[in-house]
PDB file of C-alpha atoms in Angstrom:
ATOM      1  CA  ASP A 100     -43.584   0.873  -4.298  1.00 66.00           C
ATOM      2  CA  VAL A 101     -43.096   4.394  -5.500  1.00 64.00           C
ATOM      3  CA  LYS A 102     -46.296   6.306  -5.363  1.00 90.00           C
ATOM      4  CA  VAL A 103     -47.069   9.554  -7.114  1.00 95.00           C
ATOM      5  CA  THR A 104     -50.484  10.873  -6.199  1.00 95.00           C
ATOM      6  CA  GLN A 105     -52.359  13.545  -8.098  1.00 95.00           C
ATOM      7  CA  SER A 106     -55.095  15.201  -6.113  1.00 89.00           C
ATOM      8  CA  SER A 107     -57.830  15.239  -8.738  1.00 89.00           C
ATOM      9  CA  ARG A 108     -58.533  12.723 -11.499  1.00 91.00           C
ATOM     10  CA  TYR A 109     -61.142  14.883 -13.222  1.00 94.00           C
ATOM     11  CA  LEU A 110     -61.790  18.611 -13.071  1.00 95.00           C
ATOM     12  CA  VAL A 111     -64.151  20.906 -14.933  1.00 97.00           C
ATOM     13  CA  LYS A 112     -63.424  24.629 -14.782  1.00 96.00           C
ATOM     14  CA  ARG A 113     -64.635  27.772 -16.515  1.00 97.00           C
ATOM     15  CA  THR A 114     -62.553  30.087 -18.648  1.00 97.00           C
ATOM     16  CA  GLY A 115     -60.680  32.582 -16.490  1.00 97.00           C
ATOM     17  CA  GLU A 116     -60.746  30.499 -13.319  1.00 97.00           C
ATOM     18  CA  LYS A 117     -57.565  29.808 -11.364  1.00 96.00           C
ATOM     19  CA  VAL A 118     -56.744  26.122 -11.268  1.00 97.00           C
ATOM     20  CA  PHE A 119     -54.451  24.229  -8.890  1.00 96.00           C
ATOM     21  CA  LEU A 120     -53.225  20.727  -9.658  1.00 97.00           C
ATOM     22  CA  GLU A 121     -51.438  19.054  -6.767  1.00 97.00           C
ATOM     23  CA  CYS A 122     -48.927  16.223  -6.877  1.00 97.00           C
ATOM     24  CA  VAL A 123     -47.283  14.358  -3.994  1.00 97.00           C
ATOM     25  CA  GLN A 124     -44.600  11.661  -4.139  1.00 96.00           C
ATOM     26  CA  ASP A 125     -43.557   9.441  -1.272  1.00 95.00           C
ATOM     27  CA  MET A 126     -40.082   8.249  -2.334  1.00 91.00           C
ATOM     28  CA  ASP A 127     -37.969  11.265  -1.475  1.00 92.00           C
ATOM     29  CA  HIS A 128     -37.207  11.931  -5.153  1.00 92.00           C
ATOM     30  CA  GLU A 129     -35.244  15.037  -5.997  1.00 91.00           C
ATOM     31  CA  ASN A 130     -36.818  15.680  -9.405  1.00 91.00           C
ATOM     32  CA  MET A 131     -40.464  16.385 -10.132  1.00 94.00           C
ATOM     33  CA  PHE A 132     -42.142  17.134 -13.435  1.00 94.00           C
ATOM     34  CA  TRP A 133     -45.413  18.309 -14.930  1.00 96.00           C
ATOM     35  CA  TYR A 134     -46.312  17.072 -18.404  1.00 95.00           C
ATOM     36  CA  ARG A 135     -49.262  17.685 -20.623  1.00 96.00           C
ATOM     37  CA  GLN A 136     -50.580  14.825 -22.779  1.00 94.00           C
ATOM     38  CA  ASP A 137     -52.597  15.436 -25.933  1.00 92.00           C
ATOM     39  CA  PRO A 138     -53.577  12.935 -28.650  1.00 87.00           C
ATOM     40  CA  GLY A 139     -50.992  12.708 -31.394  1.00 83.00           C
ATOM     41  CA  LEU A 140     -48.557  14.959 -29.551  1.00 86.00           C
ATOM     42  CA  GLY A 141     -47.317  12.599 -26.854  1.00 87.00           C
ATOM     43  CA  LEU A 142     -46.105  14.174 -23.635  1.00 91.00           C
ATOM     44  CA  ARG A 143     -44.817  17.707 -23.509  1.00 92.00           C
ATOM     45  CA  LEU A 144     -42.900  19.053 -20.539  1.00 92.00           C
ATOM     46  CA  ILE A 145     -44.413  22.117 -18.884  1.00 95.00           C
ATOM     47  CA  TYR A 146     -42.126  22.634 -15.892  1.00 95.00           C
ATOM     48  CA  PHE A 147     -39.726  20.644 -13.780  1.00 92.00           C
ATOM     49  CA  SER A 148     -38.072  21.044 -10.412  1.00 93.00           C
ATOM     50  CA  TYR A 149     -34.818  19.503  -9.202  1.00 89.00           C
ATOM     51  CA  ASP A 150     -34.982  20.798  -5.640  1.00 89.00           C
ATOM     52  CA  VAL A 151     -37.223  22.595  -3.205  1.00 92.00           C
ATOM     53  CA  LYS A 152     -38.033  26.112  -4.405  1.00 88.00           C
ATOM     54  CA  MET A 153     -36.143  25.437  -7.646  1.00 90.00           C
ATOM     55  CA  LYS A 154     -37.953  25.312 -10.975  1.00 93.00           C
ATOM     56  CA  GLU A 155     -37.132  25.349 -14.635  1.00 91.00           C
ATOM     57  CA  LYS A 156     -39.306  25.933 -17.679  1.00 93.00           C
ATOM     58  CA  GLY A 157     -39.939  23.030 -19.954  1.00 90.00           C
ATOM     59  CA  ASP A 158     -41.032  23.153 -23.562  1.00 89.00           C
ATOM     60  CA  ILE A 159     -44.488  24.722 -23.089  1.00 94.00           C
ATOM     61  CA  PRO A 160     -44.529  26.859 -19.916  1.00 96.00           C
ATOM     62  CA  GLU A 161     -46.754  29.660 -21.231  1.00 96.00           C
ATOM     63  CA  GLY A 162     -49.940  30.041 -19.201  1.00 96.00           C
ATOM     64  CA  TYR A 163     -48.624  27.901 -16.331  1.00 97.00           C
ATOM     65  CA  SER A 164     -46.669  28.374 -13.140  1.00 97.00           C
ATOM     66  CA  VAL A 165     -45.464  25.933 -10.479  1.00 97.00           C
ATOM     67  CA  SER A 166     -44.658  25.811  -6.798  1.00 96.00           C
ATOM     68  CA  ARG A 167     -42.425  23.480  -4.834  1.00 96.00           C
ATOM     69  CA  GLU A 168     -42.357  24.465  -1.185  1.00 94.00           C
ATOM     70  CA  LYS A 169     -41.683  20.940   0.093  1.00 95.00           C
ATOM     71  CA  LYS A 170     -39.656  18.158  -1.482  1.00 95.00           C
ATOM     72  CA  GLU A 171     -42.595  15.795  -1.799  1.00 96.00           C
ATOM     73  CA  ARG A 172     -45.087  18.240  -3.303  1.00 97.00           C
ATOM     74  CA  PHE A 173     -45.153  19.933  -6.711  1.00 97.00           C
ATOM     75  CA  SER A 174     -48.109  22.068  -7.731  1.00 97.00           C
ATOM     76  CA  LEU A 175     -49.137  23.245 -11.184  1.00 98.00           C
ATOM     77  CA  ILE A 176     -51.080  26.492 -11.382  1.00 97.00           C
ATOM     78  CA  LEU A 177     -53.147  27.854 -14.235  1.00 97.00           C
ATOM     79  CA  GLU A 178     -53.595  31.517 -13.346  1.00 94.00           C
ATOM     80  CA  SER A 179     -56.449  32.052 -15.794  1.00 96.00           C
ATOM     81  CA  ALA A 180     -57.650  28.878 -17.440  1.00 97.00           C
ATOM     82  CA  SER A 181     -58.373  28.892 -21.163  1.00 97.00           C
ATOM     83  CA  THR A 182     -60.117  26.349 -23.359  1.00 97.00           C
ATOM     84  CA  ASN A 183     -56.836  25.395 -25.054  1.00 96.00           C
ATOM     85  CA  GLN A 184     -55.599  24.153 -21.689  1.00 97.00           C
ATOM     86  CA  THR A 185     -58.152  21.354 -21.759  1.00 97.00           C
ATOM     87  CA  SER A 186     -55.891  18.319 -21.536  1.00 97.00           C
ATOM     88  CA  MET A 187     -54.552  15.434 -19.481  1.00 95.00           C
ATOM     89  CA  TYR A 188     -51.898  16.564 -16.990  1.00 97.00           C
ATOM     90  CA  LEU A 189     -49.349  14.083 -15.723  1.00 96.00           C
ATOM     91  CA  CYS A 190     -47.053  14.541 -12.751  1.00 96.00           C
ATOM     92  CA  ALA A 191     -43.855  12.511 -12.447  1.00 94.00           C
ATOM     93  CA  SER A 192     -40.876  12.180 -10.143  1.00 93.00           C
ATOM     94  CA  SER A 193     -37.407  10.683 -10.392  1.00 89.00           C
ATOM     95  CA  ARG A 194     -34.247  10.248  -8.424  1.00 85.00           C
ATOM     96  CA  LEU A 195     -31.222  12.218  -9.579  1.00 76.00           C
ATOM     97  CA  ASN A 196     -29.157  10.726 -12.390  1.00 69.00           C
ATOM     98  CA  THR A 197     -31.387   7.742 -13.121  1.00 71.00           C
ATOM     99  CA  GLY A 198     -33.476   9.054 -15.995  1.00 73.00           C
ATOM    100  CA  GLU A 199     -36.401   6.867 -14.915  1.00 82.00           C
ATOM    101  CA  LEU A 200     -39.689   8.667 -14.245  1.00 88.00           C
ATOM    102  CA  PHE A 201     -42.538   7.482 -12.032  1.00 91.00           C
ATOM    103  CA  PHE A 202     -45.926   8.859 -13.024  1.00 93.00           C
ATOM    104  CA  GLY A 203     -49.159   9.668 -11.286  1.00 94.00           C
ATOM    105  CA  GLU A 204     -52.470   8.560 -12.784  1.00 92.00           C
ATOM    106  CA  GLY A 205     -53.133  11.910 -14.371  1.00 93.00           C
ATOM    107  CA  SER A 206     -55.591  14.762 -13.977  1.00 95.00           C
ATOM    108  CA  ARG A 207     -58.005  15.326 -16.828  1.00 95.00           C
ATOM    109  CA  LEU A 208     -58.898  19.002 -16.973  1.00 97.00           C
ATOM    110  CA  THR A 209     -61.773  20.366 -19.035  1.00 97.00           C
ATOM    111  CA  VAL A 210     -62.057  24.139 -19.410  1.00 97.00           C
ATOM    112  CA  LEU A 211     -65.439  25.356 -20.622  1.00 96.00           C
TER     113      LEU A 211
ATOM    114  CA  ALA B   1     -31.473  18.662 -28.348  1.00 66.00           C
ATOM    115  CA  GLN B   2     -32.976  15.284 -29.084  1.00 70.00           C
ATOM    116  CA  SER B   3     -36.142  14.115 -30.778  1.00 87.00           C
ATOM    117  CA  VAL B   4     -38.065  10.866 -30.842  1.00 92.00           C
ATOM    118  CA  THR B   5     -40.082   9.473 -33.736  1.00 94.00           C
ATOM    119  CA  GLN B   6     -42.528   6.653 -33.338  1.00 95.00           C
ATOM    120  CA  LEU B   7     -43.266   5.563 -36.852  1.00 92.00           C
ATOM    121  CA  ASP B   8     -46.718   4.077 -36.278  1.00 93.00           C
ATOM    122  CA  SER B   9     -49.542   5.846 -34.489  1.00 93.00           C
ATOM    123  CA  GLN B  10     -51.907   2.847 -34.531  1.00 95.00           C
ATOM    124  CA  VAL B  11     -51.072  -0.861 -34.619  1.00 97.00           C
ATOM    125  CA  PRO B  12     -53.971  -3.328 -34.739  1.00 97.00           C
ATOM    126  CA  VAL B  13     -52.944  -6.922 -34.088  1.00 97.00           C
ATOM    127  CA  PHE B  14     -54.619 -10.254 -33.464  1.00 97.00           C
ATOM    128  CA  GLU B  15     -54.156 -12.111 -30.201  1.00 97.00           C
ATOM    129  CA  GLU B  16     -51.099 -14.412 -30.174  1.00 97.00           C
ATOM    130  CA  ALA B  17     -49.580 -12.639 -33.185  1.00 97.00           C
ATOM    131  CA  PRO B  18     -46.215 -10.841 -32.954  1.00 97.00           C
ATOM    132  CA  VAL B  19     -45.969  -7.063 -32.749  1.00 97.00           C
ATOM    133  CA  GLU B  20     -43.177  -4.574 -33.366  1.00 97.00           C
ATOM    134  CA  LEU B  21     -43.316  -0.886 -32.433  1.00 97.00           C
ATOM    135  CA  ARG B  22     -40.703   1.246 -34.082  1.00 97.00           C
ATOM    136  CA  CYS B  23     -38.811   4.061 -32.402  1.00 96.00           C
ATOM    137  CA  ASN B  24     -36.056   6.208 -33.850  1.00 96.00           C
ATOM    138  CA  TYR B  25     -34.289   9.035 -32.110  1.00 93.00           C
ATOM    139  CA  SER B  26     -31.830  11.773 -32.867  1.00 89.00           C
ATOM    140  CA  SER B  27     -29.358  13.089 -30.336  1.00 82.00           C
ATOM    141  CA  SER B  28     -25.957  14.688 -30.329  1.00 77.00           C
ATOM    142  CA  VAL B  29     -24.972  12.925 -27.085  1.00 79.00           C
ATOM    143  CA  SER B  30     -25.228   9.450 -25.610  1.00 82.00           C
ATOM    144  CA  VAL B  31     -28.676   8.651 -24.299  1.00 84.00           C
ATOM    145  CA  TYR B  32     -30.709   6.491 -22.002  1.00 88.00           C
ATOM    146  CA  LEU B  33     -33.703   4.872 -23.708  1.00 92.00           C
ATOM    147  CA  PHE B  34     -37.078   3.907 -22.302  1.00 93.00           C
ATOM    148  CA  TRP B  35     -40.377   2.388 -23.267  1.00 96.00           C
ATOM    149  CA  TYR B  36     -43.401   3.356 -21.182  1.00 95.00           C
ATOM    150  CA  VAL B  37     -46.881   1.840 -21.380  1.00 96.00           C
ATOM    151  CA  GLN B  38     -50.178   3.548 -20.594  1.00 94.00           C
ATOM    152  CA  TYR B  39     -53.209   1.350 -20.022  1.00 93.00           C
ATOM    153  CA  PRO B  40     -56.641   2.964 -20.436  1.00 88.00           C
ATOM    154  CA  ASN B  41     -57.388   5.618 -17.804  1.00 82.00           C
ATOM    155  CA  GLN B  42     -54.034   5.189 -16.095  1.00 85.00           C
ATOM    156  CA  GLY B  43     -50.718   6.993 -15.874  1.00 87.00           C
ATOM    157  CA  LEU B  44     -47.557   5.821 -17.615  1.00 92.00           C
ATOM    158  CA  GLN B  45     -45.590   2.861 -16.300  1.00 91.00           C
ATOM    159  CA  LEU B  46     -42.028   1.958 -17.174  1.00 91.00           C
ATOM    160  CA  LEU B  47     -41.947  -1.118 -19.421  1.00 95.00           C
ATOM    161  CA  LEU B  48     -38.193  -1.439 -19.973  1.00 93.00           C
ATOM    162  CA  LYS B  49     -35.047   0.628 -20.210  1.00 92.00           C
ATOM    163  CA  TYR B  50     -31.597   0.679 -21.730  1.00 91.00           C
ATOM    164  CA  LEU B  51     -28.931   2.419 -19.689  1.00 86.00           C
ATOM    165  CA  SER B  52     -25.752   0.544 -20.653  1.00 86.00           C
ATOM    166  CA  GLY B  53     -24.422  -2.964 -21.228  1.00 88.00           C
ATOM    167  CA  SER B  54     -26.329  -5.507 -23.279  1.00 89.00           C
ATOM    168  CA  THR B  55     -28.212  -3.854 -26.123  1.00 90.00           C
ATOM    169  CA  LEU B  56     -31.137  -6.281 -25.772  1.00 94.00           C
ATOM    170  CA  VAL B  57     -33.350  -5.548 -22.794  1.00 94.00           C
ATOM    171  CA  LYS B  58     -36.423  -7.462 -21.661  1.00 93.00           C
ATOM    172  CA  SER B  59     -39.488  -6.831 -19.539  1.00 92.00           C
ATOM    173  CA  ILE B  60     -41.160  -9.268 -17.175  1.00 86.00           C
ATOM    174  CA  ASN B  61     -44.235  -9.599 -19.404  1.00 89.00           C
ATOM    175  CA  GLY B  62     -42.512 -10.752 -22.578  1.00 94.00           C
ATOM    176  CA  PHE B  63     -41.580  -7.492 -24.319  1.00 96.00           C
ATOM    177  CA  GLU B  64     -38.054  -6.836 -25.492  1.00 97.00           C
ATOM    178  CA  ALA B  65     -36.269  -3.939 -27.141  1.00 97.00           C
ATOM    179  CA  GLU B  66     -32.918  -3.663 -28.842  1.00 94.00           C
ATOM    180  CA  PHE B  67     -30.732  -0.590 -28.874  1.00 93.00           C
ATOM    181  CA  ASN B  68     -29.139  -0.099 -32.268  1.00 93.00           C
ATOM    182  CA  LYS B  69     -26.646   2.731 -32.077  1.00 89.00           C
ATOM    183  CA  SER B  70     -25.819   2.856 -35.771  1.00 90.00           C
ATOM    184  CA  GLN B  71     -29.466   3.132 -36.746  1.00 90.00           C
ATOM    185  CA  THR B  72     -30.378   5.212 -33.673  1.00 92.00           C
ATOM    186  CA  SER B  73     -33.320   2.947 -33.010  1.00 95.00           C
ATOM    187  CA  PHE B  74     -34.921   1.259 -30.016  1.00 96.00           C
ATOM    188  CA  HIS B  75     -37.711  -0.915 -31.431  1.00 97.00           C
ATOM    189  CA  LEU B  76     -40.052  -2.784 -29.120  1.00 97.00           C
ATOM    190  CA  ARG B  77     -41.186  -6.346 -29.884  1.00 97.00           C
ATOM    191  CA  LYS B  78     -43.333  -9.077 -28.429  1.00 97.00           C
ATOM    192  CA  PRO B  79     -43.565 -12.492 -30.112  1.00 97.00           C
ATOM    193  CA  SER B  80     -47.131 -13.214 -28.995  1.00 97.00           C
ATOM    194  CA  VAL B  81     -49.530 -10.546 -27.696  1.00 97.00           C
ATOM    195  CA  HIS B  82     -52.472 -10.861 -25.322  1.00 96.00           C
ATOM    196  CA  ILE B  83     -55.696  -8.883 -25.124  1.00 96.00           C
ATOM    197  CA  SER B  84     -54.273  -7.278 -21.970  1.00 95.00           C
ATOM    198  CA  ASP B  85     -51.442  -5.709 -24.005  1.00 96.00           C
ATOM    199  CA  THR B  86     -53.947  -3.271 -25.479  1.00 96.00           C
ATOM    200  CA  ALA B  87     -52.475   0.093 -24.477  1.00 97.00           C
ATOM    201  CA  GLU B  88     -50.566   3.123 -25.688  1.00 96.00           C
ATOM    202  CA  TYR B  89     -46.795   2.759 -25.816  1.00 97.00           C
ATOM    203  CA  PHE B  90     -44.348   5.645 -25.589  1.00 95.00           C
ATOM    204  CA  CYS B  91     -40.680   5.652 -26.490  1.00 95.00           C
ATOM    205  CA  ALA B  92     -38.550   8.139 -24.546  1.00 92.00           C
ATOM    206  CA  VAL B  93     -34.982   9.385 -24.720  1.00 90.00           C
ATOM    207  CA  ASN B  94     -32.962  11.009 -21.958  1.00 85.00           C
ATOM    208  CA  PRO B  95     -29.484  12.413 -22.569  1.00 76.00           C
ATOM    209  CA  ARG B  96     -26.932  11.035 -20.165  1.00 71.00           C
ATOM    210  CA  ARG B  97     -25.992  13.299 -17.262  1.00 63.00           C
ATOM    211  CA  ASN B  98     -29.008  15.507 -17.848  1.00 62.00           C
ATOM    212  CA  ASP B  99     -32.115  14.292 -16.068  1.00 59.00           C
ATOM    213  CA  TYR B 100     -34.355  17.062 -17.116  1.00 65.00           C
ATOM    214  CA  LYS B 101     -34.594  16.608 -20.822  1.00 69.00           C
ATOM    215  CA  LEU B 102     -36.526  13.396 -21.259  1.00 80.00           C
ATOM    216  CA  SER B 103     -38.201  13.558 -24.674  1.00 86.00           C
ATOM    217  CA  PHE B 104     -41.201  11.419 -25.575  1.00 90.00           C
ATOM    218  CA  GLY B 105     -42.460  10.162 -28.873  1.00 92.00           C
ATOM    219  CA  ALA B 106     -46.066  10.781 -29.897  1.00 92.00           C
ATOM    220  CA  GLY B 107     -47.103   7.288 -28.852  1.00 94.00           C
ATOM    221  CA  THR B 108     -48.319   4.105 -30.569  1.00 96.00           C
ATOM    222  CA  THR B 109     -51.730   2.698 -29.762  1.00 96.00           C
ATOM    223  CA  VAL B 110     -51.781  -1.089 -29.833  1.00 97.00           C
ATOM    224  CA  THR B 111     -55.188  -2.717 -30.109  1.00 97.00           C
ATOM    225  CA  VAL B 112     -55.230  -6.475 -29.671  1.00 97.00           C
ATOM    226  CA  ARG B 113     -58.232  -8.307 -31.103  1.00 96.00           C
ATOM    227  CA  ALA B 114     -59.357 -11.874 -30.407  1.00 94.00           C
TER     228      ALA B 114
END
């Protein structure tokens, strides 16, 4: 089975803190994604990566950055967390040209 | 660019009754279509997908969806729901030959009552 593992299920941080969300997949997928999920808004793409050290902005990249140093790992970074970044963050991966995403269980971030 | 509209945000339904979740999309190119399900406190799981071929696709747990190109729809149905089908359901569209632009609808919460 494909497994996408997110390092933290729940985090509580203070405004201005730097936050790292880690994601690892074990199926040698080329593509990796970070989404944000908010009630009534569905999933919105923050960043994606189609290869090591390659990244592209999604629909809402402001306030976020990413890192992909190894194929299996894709990290989301909040340089200075703000309260409006309180949300559920979902990591996903996919093989090239299939369109089918495999998701992690999510990381619920609360910024106080 | 493409967009996805799920017409119902909440669908309450009694156990063993049928359910239909509506999904319409707009796209200037041919698309792949997906339904994902999210059970409480879990990530999203693929429920079913349309890539090509038969326009009626089925899942292993009794759901089915039909791709209607003329109406640009991909509605999800189940003839008889169970309590365990309580979840949030997301329709998603991915333009062919472009993996990176999967667009999701806002989601439909299905609550099954005994």
